Tab-separated table of C-alpha atoms in Angstrom:
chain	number	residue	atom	x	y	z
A	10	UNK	CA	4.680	13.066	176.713
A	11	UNK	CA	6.283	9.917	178.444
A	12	UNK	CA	7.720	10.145	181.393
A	13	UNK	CA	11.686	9.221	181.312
A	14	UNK	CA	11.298	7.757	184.983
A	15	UNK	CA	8.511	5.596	184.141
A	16	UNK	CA	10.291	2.522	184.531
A	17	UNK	CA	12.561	3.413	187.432
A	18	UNK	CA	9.664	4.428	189.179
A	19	UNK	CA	7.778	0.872	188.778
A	20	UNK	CA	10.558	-1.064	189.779
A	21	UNK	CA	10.932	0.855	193.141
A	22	UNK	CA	7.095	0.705	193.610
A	23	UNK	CA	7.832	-3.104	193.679
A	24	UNK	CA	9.781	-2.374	196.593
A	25	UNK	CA	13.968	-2.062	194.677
A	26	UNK	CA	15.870	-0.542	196.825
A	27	UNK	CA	18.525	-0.317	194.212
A	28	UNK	CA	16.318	1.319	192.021
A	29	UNK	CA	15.186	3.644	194.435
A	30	UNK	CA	19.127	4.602	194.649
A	31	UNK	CA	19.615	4.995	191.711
A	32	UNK	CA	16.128	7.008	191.508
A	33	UNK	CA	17.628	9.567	194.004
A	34	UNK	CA	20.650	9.801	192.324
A	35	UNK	CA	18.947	11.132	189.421
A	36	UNK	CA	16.730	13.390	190.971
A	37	UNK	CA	18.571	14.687	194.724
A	38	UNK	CA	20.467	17.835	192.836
A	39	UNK	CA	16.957	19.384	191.985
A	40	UNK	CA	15.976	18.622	195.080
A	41	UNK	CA	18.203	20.042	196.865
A	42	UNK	CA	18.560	23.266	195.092
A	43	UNK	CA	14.764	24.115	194.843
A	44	UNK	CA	14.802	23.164	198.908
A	45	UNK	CA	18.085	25.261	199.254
A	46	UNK	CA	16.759	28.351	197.399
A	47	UNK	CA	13.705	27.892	199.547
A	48	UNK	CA	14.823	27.945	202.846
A	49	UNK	CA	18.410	29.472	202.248
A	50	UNK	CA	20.008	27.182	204.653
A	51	UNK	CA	22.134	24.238	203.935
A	52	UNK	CA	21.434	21.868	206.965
A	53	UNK	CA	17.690	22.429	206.180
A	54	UNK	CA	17.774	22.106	202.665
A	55	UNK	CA	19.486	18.577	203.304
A	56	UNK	CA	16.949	17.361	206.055
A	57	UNK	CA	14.020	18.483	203.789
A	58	UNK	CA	15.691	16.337	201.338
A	59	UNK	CA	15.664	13.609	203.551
A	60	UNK	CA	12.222	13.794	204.754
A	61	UNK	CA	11.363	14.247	200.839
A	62	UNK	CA	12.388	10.935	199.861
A	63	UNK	CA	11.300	9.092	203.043
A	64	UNK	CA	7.714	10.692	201.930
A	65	UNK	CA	8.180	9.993	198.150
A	66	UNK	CA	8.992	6.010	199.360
A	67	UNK	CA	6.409	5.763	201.549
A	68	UNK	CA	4.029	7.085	199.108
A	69	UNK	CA	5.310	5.371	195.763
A	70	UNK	CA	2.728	2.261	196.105
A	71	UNK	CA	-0.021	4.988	195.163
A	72	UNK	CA	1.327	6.789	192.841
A	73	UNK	CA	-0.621	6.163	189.793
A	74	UNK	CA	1.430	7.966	186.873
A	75	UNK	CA	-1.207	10.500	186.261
A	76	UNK	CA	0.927	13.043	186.538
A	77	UNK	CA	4.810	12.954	185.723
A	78	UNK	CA	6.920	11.802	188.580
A	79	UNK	CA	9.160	14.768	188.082
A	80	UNK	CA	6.170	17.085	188.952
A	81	UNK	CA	4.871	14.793	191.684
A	82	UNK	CA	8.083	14.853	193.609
A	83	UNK	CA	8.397	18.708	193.108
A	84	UNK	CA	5.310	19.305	194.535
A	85	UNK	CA	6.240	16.994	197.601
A	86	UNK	CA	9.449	19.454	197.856
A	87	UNK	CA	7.576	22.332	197.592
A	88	UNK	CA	4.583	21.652	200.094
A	89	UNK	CA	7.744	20.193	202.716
A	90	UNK	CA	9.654	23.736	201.941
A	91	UNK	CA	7.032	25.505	202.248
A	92	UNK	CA	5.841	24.191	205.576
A	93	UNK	CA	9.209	23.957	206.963
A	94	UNK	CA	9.857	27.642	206.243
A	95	UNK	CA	6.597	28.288	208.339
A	96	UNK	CA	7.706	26.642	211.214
A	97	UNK	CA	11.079	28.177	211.533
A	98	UNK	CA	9.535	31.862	210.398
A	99	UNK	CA	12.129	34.526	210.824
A	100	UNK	CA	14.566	31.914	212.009
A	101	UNK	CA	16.390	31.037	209.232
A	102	UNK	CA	19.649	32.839	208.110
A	103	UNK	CA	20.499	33.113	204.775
A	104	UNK	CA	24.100	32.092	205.972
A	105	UNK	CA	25.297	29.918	202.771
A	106	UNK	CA	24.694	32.347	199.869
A	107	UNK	CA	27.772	33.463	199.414
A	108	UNK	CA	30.023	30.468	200.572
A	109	UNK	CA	28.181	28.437	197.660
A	110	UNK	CA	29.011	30.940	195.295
A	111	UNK	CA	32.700	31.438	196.118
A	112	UNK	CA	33.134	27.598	195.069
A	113	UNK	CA	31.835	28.487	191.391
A	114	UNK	CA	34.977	28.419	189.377
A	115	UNK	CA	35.365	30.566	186.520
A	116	UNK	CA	36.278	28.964	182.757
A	117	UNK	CA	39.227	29.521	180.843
A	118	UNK	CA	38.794	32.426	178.836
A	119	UNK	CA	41.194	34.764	177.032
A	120	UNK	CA	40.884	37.848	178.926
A	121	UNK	CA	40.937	36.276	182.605
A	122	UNK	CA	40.524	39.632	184.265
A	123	UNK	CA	37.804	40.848	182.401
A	124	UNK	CA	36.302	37.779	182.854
A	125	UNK	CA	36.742	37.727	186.801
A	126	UNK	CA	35.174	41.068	186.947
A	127	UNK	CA	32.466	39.760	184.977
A	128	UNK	CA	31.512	36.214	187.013
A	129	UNK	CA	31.974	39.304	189.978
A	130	UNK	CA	29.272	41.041	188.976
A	131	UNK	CA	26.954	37.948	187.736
A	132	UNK	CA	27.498	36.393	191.440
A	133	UNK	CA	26.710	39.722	193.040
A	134	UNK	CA	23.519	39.398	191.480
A	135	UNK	CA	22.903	36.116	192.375
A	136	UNK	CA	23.802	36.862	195.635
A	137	UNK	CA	20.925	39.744	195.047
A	138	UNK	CA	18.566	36.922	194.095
A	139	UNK	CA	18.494	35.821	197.762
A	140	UNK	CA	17.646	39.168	198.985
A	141	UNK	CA	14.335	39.041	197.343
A	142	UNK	CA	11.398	38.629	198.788
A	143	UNK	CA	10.478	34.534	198.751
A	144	UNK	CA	7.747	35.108	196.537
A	145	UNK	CA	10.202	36.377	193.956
A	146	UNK	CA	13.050	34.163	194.835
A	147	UNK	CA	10.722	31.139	194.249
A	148	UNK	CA	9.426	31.822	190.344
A	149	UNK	CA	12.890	32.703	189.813
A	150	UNK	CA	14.223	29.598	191.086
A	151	UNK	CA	11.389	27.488	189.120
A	152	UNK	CA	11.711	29.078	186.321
A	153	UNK	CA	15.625	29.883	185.765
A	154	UNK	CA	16.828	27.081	187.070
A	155	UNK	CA	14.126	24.386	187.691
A	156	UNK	CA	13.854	25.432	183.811
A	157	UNK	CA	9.507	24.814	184.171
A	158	UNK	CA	7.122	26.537	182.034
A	159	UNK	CA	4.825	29.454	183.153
A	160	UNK	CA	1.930	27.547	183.420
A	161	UNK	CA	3.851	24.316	185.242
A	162	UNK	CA	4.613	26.917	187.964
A	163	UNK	CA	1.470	28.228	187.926
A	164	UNK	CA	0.084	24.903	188.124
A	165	UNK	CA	2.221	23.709	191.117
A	166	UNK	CA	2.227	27.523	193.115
A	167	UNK	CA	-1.671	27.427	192.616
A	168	UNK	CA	-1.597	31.161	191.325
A	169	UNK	CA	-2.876	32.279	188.004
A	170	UNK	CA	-0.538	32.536	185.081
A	171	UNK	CA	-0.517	36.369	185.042
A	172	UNK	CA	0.574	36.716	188.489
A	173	UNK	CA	3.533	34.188	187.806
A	174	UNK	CA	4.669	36.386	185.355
A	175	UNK	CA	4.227	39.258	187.017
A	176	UNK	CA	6.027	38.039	189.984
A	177	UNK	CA	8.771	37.013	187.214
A	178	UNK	CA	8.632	40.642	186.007
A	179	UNK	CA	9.264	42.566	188.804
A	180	UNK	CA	11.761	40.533	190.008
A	181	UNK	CA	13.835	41.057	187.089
A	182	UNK	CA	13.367	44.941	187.584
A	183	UNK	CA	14.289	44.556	190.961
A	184	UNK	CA	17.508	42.837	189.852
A	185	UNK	CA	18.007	45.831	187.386
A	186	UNK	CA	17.074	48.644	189.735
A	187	UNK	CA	19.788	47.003	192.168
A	188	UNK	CA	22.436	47.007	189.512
A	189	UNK	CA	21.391	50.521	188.709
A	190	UNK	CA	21.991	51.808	192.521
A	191	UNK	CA	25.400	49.920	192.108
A	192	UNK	CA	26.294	51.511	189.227
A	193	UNK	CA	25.093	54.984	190.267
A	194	UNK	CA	27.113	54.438	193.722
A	195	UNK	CA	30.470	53.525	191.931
A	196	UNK	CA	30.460	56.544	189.637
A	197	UNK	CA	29.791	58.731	192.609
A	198	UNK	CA	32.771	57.667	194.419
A	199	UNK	CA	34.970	58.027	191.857
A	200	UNK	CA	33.599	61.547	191.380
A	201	UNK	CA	34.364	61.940	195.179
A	202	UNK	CA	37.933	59.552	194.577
A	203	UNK	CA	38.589	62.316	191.516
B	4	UNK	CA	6.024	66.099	181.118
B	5	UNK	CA	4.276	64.091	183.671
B	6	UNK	CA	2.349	62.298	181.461
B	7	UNK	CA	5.616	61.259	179.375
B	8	UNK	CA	6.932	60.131	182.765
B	9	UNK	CA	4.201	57.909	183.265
B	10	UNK	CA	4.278	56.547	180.159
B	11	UNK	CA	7.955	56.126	179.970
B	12	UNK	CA	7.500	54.063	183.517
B	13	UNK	CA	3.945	51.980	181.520
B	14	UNK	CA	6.732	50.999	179.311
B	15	UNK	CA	9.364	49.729	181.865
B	16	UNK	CA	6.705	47.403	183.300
B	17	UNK	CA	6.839	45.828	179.698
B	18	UNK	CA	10.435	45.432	178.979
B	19	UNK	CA	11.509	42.635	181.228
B	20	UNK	CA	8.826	40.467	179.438
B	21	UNK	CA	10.053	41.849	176.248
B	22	UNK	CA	13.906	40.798	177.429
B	23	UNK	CA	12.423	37.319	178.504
B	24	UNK	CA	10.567	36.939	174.943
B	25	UNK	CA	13.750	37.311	173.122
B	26	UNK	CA	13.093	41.244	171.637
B	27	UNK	CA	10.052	39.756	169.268
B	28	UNK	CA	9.869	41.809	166.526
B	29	UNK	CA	5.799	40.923	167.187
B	30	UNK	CA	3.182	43.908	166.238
B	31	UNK	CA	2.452	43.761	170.467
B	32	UNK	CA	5.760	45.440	171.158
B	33	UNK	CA	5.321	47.845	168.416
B	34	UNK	CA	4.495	50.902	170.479
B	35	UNK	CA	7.459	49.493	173.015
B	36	UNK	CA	9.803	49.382	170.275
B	37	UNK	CA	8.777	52.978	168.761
B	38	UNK	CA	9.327	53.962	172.526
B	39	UNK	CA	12.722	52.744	172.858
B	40	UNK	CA	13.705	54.317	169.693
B	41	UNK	CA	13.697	57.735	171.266
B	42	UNK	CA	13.567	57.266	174.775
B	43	UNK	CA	17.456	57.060	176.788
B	44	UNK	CA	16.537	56.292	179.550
B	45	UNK	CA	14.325	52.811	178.848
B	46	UNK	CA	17.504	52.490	176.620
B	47	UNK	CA	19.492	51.933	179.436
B	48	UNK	CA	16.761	50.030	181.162
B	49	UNK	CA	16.570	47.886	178.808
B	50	UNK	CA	20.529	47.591	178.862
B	51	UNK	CA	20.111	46.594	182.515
B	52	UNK	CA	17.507	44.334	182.198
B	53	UNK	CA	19.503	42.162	179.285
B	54	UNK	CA	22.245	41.752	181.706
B	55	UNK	CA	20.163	40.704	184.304
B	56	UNK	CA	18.264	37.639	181.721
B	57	UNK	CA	21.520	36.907	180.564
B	58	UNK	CA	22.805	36.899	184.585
B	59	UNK	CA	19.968	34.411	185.524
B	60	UNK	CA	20.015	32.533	182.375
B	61	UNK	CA	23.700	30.843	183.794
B	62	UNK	CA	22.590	31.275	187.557
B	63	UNK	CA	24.082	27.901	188.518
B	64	UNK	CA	22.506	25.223	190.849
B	65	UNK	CA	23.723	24.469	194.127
B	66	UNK	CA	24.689	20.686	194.067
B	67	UNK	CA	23.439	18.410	196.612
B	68	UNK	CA	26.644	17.548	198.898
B	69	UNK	CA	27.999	14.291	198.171
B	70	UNK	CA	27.200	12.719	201.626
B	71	UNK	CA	23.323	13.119	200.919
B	72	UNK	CA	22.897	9.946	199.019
B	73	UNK	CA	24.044	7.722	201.941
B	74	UNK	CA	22.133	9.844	204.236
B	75	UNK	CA	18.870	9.395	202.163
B	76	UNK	CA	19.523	5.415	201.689
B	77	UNK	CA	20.309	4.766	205.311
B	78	UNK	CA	17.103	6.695	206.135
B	79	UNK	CA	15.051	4.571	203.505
B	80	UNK	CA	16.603	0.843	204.640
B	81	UNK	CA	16.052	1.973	208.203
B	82	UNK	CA	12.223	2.073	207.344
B	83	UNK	CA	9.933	-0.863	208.835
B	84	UNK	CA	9.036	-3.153	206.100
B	85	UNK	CA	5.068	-3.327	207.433
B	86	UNK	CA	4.589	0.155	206.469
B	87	UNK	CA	5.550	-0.125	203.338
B	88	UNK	CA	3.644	-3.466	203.052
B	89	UNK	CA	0.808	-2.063	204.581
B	90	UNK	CA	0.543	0.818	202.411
B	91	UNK	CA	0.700	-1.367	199.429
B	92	UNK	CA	-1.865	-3.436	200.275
B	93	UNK	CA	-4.298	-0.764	200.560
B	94	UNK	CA	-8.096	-1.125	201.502
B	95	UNK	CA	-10.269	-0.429	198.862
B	96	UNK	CA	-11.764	3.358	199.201
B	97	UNK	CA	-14.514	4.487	200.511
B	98	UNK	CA	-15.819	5.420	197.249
B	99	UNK	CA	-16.413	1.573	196.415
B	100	UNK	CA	-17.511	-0.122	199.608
B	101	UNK	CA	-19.682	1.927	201.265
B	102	UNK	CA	-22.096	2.217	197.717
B	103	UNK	CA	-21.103	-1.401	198.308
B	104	UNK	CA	-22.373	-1.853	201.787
B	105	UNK	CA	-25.588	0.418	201.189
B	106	UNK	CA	-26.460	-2.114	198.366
B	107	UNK	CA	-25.887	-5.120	200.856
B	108	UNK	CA	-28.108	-3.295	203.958
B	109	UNK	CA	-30.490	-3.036	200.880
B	110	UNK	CA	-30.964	-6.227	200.164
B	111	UNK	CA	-30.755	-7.101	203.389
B	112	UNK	CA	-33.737	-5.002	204.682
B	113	UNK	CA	-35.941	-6.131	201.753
B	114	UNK	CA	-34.896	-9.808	202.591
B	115	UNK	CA	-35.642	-9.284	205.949
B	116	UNK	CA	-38.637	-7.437	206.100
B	117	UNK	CA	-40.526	-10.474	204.126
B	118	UNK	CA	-42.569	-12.333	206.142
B	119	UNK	CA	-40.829	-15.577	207.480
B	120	UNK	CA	-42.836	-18.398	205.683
B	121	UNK	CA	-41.830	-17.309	202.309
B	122	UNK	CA	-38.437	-17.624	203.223
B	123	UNK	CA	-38.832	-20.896	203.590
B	124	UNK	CA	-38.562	-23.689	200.506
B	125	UNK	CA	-42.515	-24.670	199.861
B	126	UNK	CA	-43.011	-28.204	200.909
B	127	UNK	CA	-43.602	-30.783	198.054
B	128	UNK	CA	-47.027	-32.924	198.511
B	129	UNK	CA	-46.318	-36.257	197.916
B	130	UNK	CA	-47.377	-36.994	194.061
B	131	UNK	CA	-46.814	-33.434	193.257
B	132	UNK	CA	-44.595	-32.196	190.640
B	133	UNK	CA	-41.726	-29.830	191.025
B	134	UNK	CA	-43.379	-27.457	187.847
B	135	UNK	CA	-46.661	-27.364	190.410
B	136	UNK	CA	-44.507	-27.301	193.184
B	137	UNK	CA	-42.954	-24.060	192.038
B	138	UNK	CA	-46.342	-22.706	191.062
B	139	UNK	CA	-47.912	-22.737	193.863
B	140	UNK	CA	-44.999	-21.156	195.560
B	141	UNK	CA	-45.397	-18.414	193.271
B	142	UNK	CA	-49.434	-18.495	193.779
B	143	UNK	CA	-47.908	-18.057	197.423
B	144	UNK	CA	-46.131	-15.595	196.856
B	145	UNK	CA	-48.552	-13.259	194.152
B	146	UNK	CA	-51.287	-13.750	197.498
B	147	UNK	CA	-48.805	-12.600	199.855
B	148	UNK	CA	-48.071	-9.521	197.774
B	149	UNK	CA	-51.306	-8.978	196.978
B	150	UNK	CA	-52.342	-8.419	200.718
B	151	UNK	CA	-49.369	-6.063	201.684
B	152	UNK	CA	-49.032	-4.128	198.451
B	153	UNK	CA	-48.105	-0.958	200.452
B	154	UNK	CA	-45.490	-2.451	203.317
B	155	UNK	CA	-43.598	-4.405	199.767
B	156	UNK	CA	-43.925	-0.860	197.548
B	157	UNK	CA	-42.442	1.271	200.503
B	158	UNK	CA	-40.001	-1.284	200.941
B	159	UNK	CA	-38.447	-1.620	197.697
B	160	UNK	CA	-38.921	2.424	197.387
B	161	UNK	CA	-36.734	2.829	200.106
B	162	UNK	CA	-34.556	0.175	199.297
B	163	UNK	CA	-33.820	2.023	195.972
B	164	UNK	CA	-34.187	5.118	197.082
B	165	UNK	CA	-31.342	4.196	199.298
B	166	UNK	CA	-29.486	3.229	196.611
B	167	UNK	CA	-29.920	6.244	194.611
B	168	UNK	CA	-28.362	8.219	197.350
B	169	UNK	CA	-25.855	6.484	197.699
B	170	UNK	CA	-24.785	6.960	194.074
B	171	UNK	CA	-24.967	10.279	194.011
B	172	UNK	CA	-23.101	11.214	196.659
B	173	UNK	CA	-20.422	8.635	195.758
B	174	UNK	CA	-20.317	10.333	191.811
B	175	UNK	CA	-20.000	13.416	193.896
B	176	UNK	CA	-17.051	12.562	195.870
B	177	UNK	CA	-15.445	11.478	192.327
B	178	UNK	CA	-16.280	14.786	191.106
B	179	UNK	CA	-15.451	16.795	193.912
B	180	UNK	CA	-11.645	16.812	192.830
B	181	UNK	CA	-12.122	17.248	189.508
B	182	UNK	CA	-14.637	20.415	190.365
B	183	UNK	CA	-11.805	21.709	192.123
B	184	UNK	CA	-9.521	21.446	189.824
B	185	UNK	CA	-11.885	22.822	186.779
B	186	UNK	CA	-12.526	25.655	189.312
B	187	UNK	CA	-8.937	26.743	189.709
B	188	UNK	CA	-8.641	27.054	186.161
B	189	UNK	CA	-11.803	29.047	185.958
B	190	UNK	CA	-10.363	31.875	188.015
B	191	UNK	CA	-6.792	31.480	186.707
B	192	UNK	CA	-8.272	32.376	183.419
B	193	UNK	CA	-10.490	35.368	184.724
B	194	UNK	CA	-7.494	36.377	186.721
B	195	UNK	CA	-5.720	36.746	183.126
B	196	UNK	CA	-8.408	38.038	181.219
B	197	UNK	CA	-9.173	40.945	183.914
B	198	UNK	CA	-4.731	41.189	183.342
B	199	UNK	CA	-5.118	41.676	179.680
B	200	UNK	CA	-7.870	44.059	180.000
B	201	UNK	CA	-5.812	46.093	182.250
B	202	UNK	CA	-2.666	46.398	180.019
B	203	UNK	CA	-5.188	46.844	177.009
B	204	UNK	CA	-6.389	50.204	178.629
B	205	UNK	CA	-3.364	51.556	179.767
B	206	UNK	CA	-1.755	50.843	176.141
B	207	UNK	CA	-4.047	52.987	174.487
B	208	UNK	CA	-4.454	55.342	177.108
């Protein structure tokens, strides 16, 4: 399959700057939200984006178009997440979360209220999402919203294809045992409420 | 009753990959499906679980903030234009000139380890011809091996064997990434083989 940046990518690797722009352009929301779901921070998301593309320029003269450059800059963001979220270990705060989500606006729909409760109750589980362990929140990321194949994140997490799935798995029964507790909670306080 | 607990909780562990599959109507969900026809509680699990795909399935990106861009440019025009020169104009790899350079040292060692008046150009007699000028170089030459058969054969052995080693290890070093690589993917497969196996048993168990 040919890769759509193919010729964006050669004219920055003869040094365009404008091309190079226009390159990140295309590519910085991707970056940003794997880096954000990674690290959970905002202000580290955007300096790993930084340091990203200062790595991807650097390194452009040698990239040979083996692989796609989508992948090869994903992996770059991955490795620099990765390594970042070593060096700052427990540090990081999961601070943004919910201030992202409260600027989701919700689409016209007929029944406004019904639909509020709903977009509720789907951002309460993203907000779940985050509570996962990283090893969760990561295949989720790649492969919910990064929209990659089993074996591409198998392939760039270096882990066979059955745990990738498996990882997938019980994350999703994670997010349904959590929704479970929720449910179970609110019935017993109206029992209590009654 | 213990035993349909733990089969009811063998099934759970299948449903979220049935969700993500789309509910195939595939003969490898057929003892899932006869499961779900009569158990309430996977019911519901499986209620759950189709909220949470559909959930994740419109689990929106954050967007890079609009500042980022500039940031990102003023970092890249702010970078020296020698590294970027240098790292275009890279050196060739080790791969190519140290083969290279063996082959050279070589040479050079076989060259070197002649003895010094055959490196010189034979003197032409006057009268002579350059066709007998030539063959007596080469008479020169043949008499010269002749007498140091063993110091010439251990020479060019070495010389060779040199070069042999050389191109080994450098096919190695080509093929030490791609090993790697072809490794990886051997235990990625075993790794889901020995999975298969696993959910194979506890299916018909």
């Amino acid at each position: 399959m040919s890769d759509p940046l193919a010729e964006l990518v050669a004219r920055c690797q003869e040094g365009d700057v404008a091309a190079f722009r226009e390159l990140v352009q295309k590519t910085q929301d991707e970056v940003y939200n794997l880096a954000y779901r990674v690290l959970g921070n905002s202000q580290e998301a955007e300096d790993i984006v930084q340091e990203v593309y200062l790595r991807v320029w650097r390194a452009l003269p040698g990239f040979r178009g083996e692989a796609r450059f989508s992948s090869w800059l994903y992996r770059i963001t991955l490795n620099a997440c990765l390594n970042r979220r070593r060096e700052l270990r427990t540090q990081l705060h999961v601070l943004d979360a919910e201030e992202a989500l409260e600027q989701l606006a919700a689409p016209a729909h007929e029944n406004p209220v019904e639909l509020a409760i709903e977009h509720e109750r789907k951002a309460s589980l993203w907000r779940a999402v985050s509570r996962l362990p990283r090893k969760y929140r990561l295949v989720l990321t790649m492969f919910y919203q990064q929209q990659l194949s089993y074996k591409e994140i198998a392939e760039h997490l270096a882990l066979p294809l059955g745990t990738v799935k498996a990882h997938l798995n019980r994350a999703r029964r994670a997010l349904a045992g959590l929704l479970r507790r929720k449910r179970e909670k609110k019935s017993e306080d109206k029992d209590v409420a009654v | 009753m213990r035993t349909r607990m733990w089969r009811c909780e063998q099934f759970k562990e299948e449903l979220p990959q049935y969700v993500a599959d789309g509910e195939p109507a595939s003969p490898y969900y057929r003892a899932l499906r006869a499961h779900l026809a009569s158990c309430p509680s996977c019911q519901e699990e499986l209620q759950r679980l189709r909220w949470v795909e559909e959930a994740l399935r419109c689990w929106p990106k954050v967007p890079a903030p609009s500042a980022l861009l500039e940031r990102v440019m003023q970092a890249i025009v702010e970078q020296p234009h020698s590294v970027r020169m240098q790292e275009r104009w890279q050196p060739l790899t080790w791969e190519v000139w140290v083969p290279a350079l063996a082959v050279l040292a070589g040479l050079m060692i076989a060259v070197f380890s002649l003895p010094p008046h055959l490196l010189n150009a034979p003197v032409a007699v006057p009268g002579e011809e350059a066709s007998q000028l030539w063959a007596r170089d080469l008479a020169s030459w043949e008499s010269w091996l002749e007498g140091h058969r063993e110091i010439v054969g251990t020479v060019w052995n070495g010389v060779f064997a040199a070069l042999a080693v050389f191109g080994i290890g450098f096919a190695l070093a080509s093929w030490d990434a791609l090993g790697r690589e072809w490794w990886k993917e051997v235990e990625r497969y075993f790794a889901d083989l020995g999975n298969q196996v696993r959910l194979f048993f506890r299916r018909i168990h």
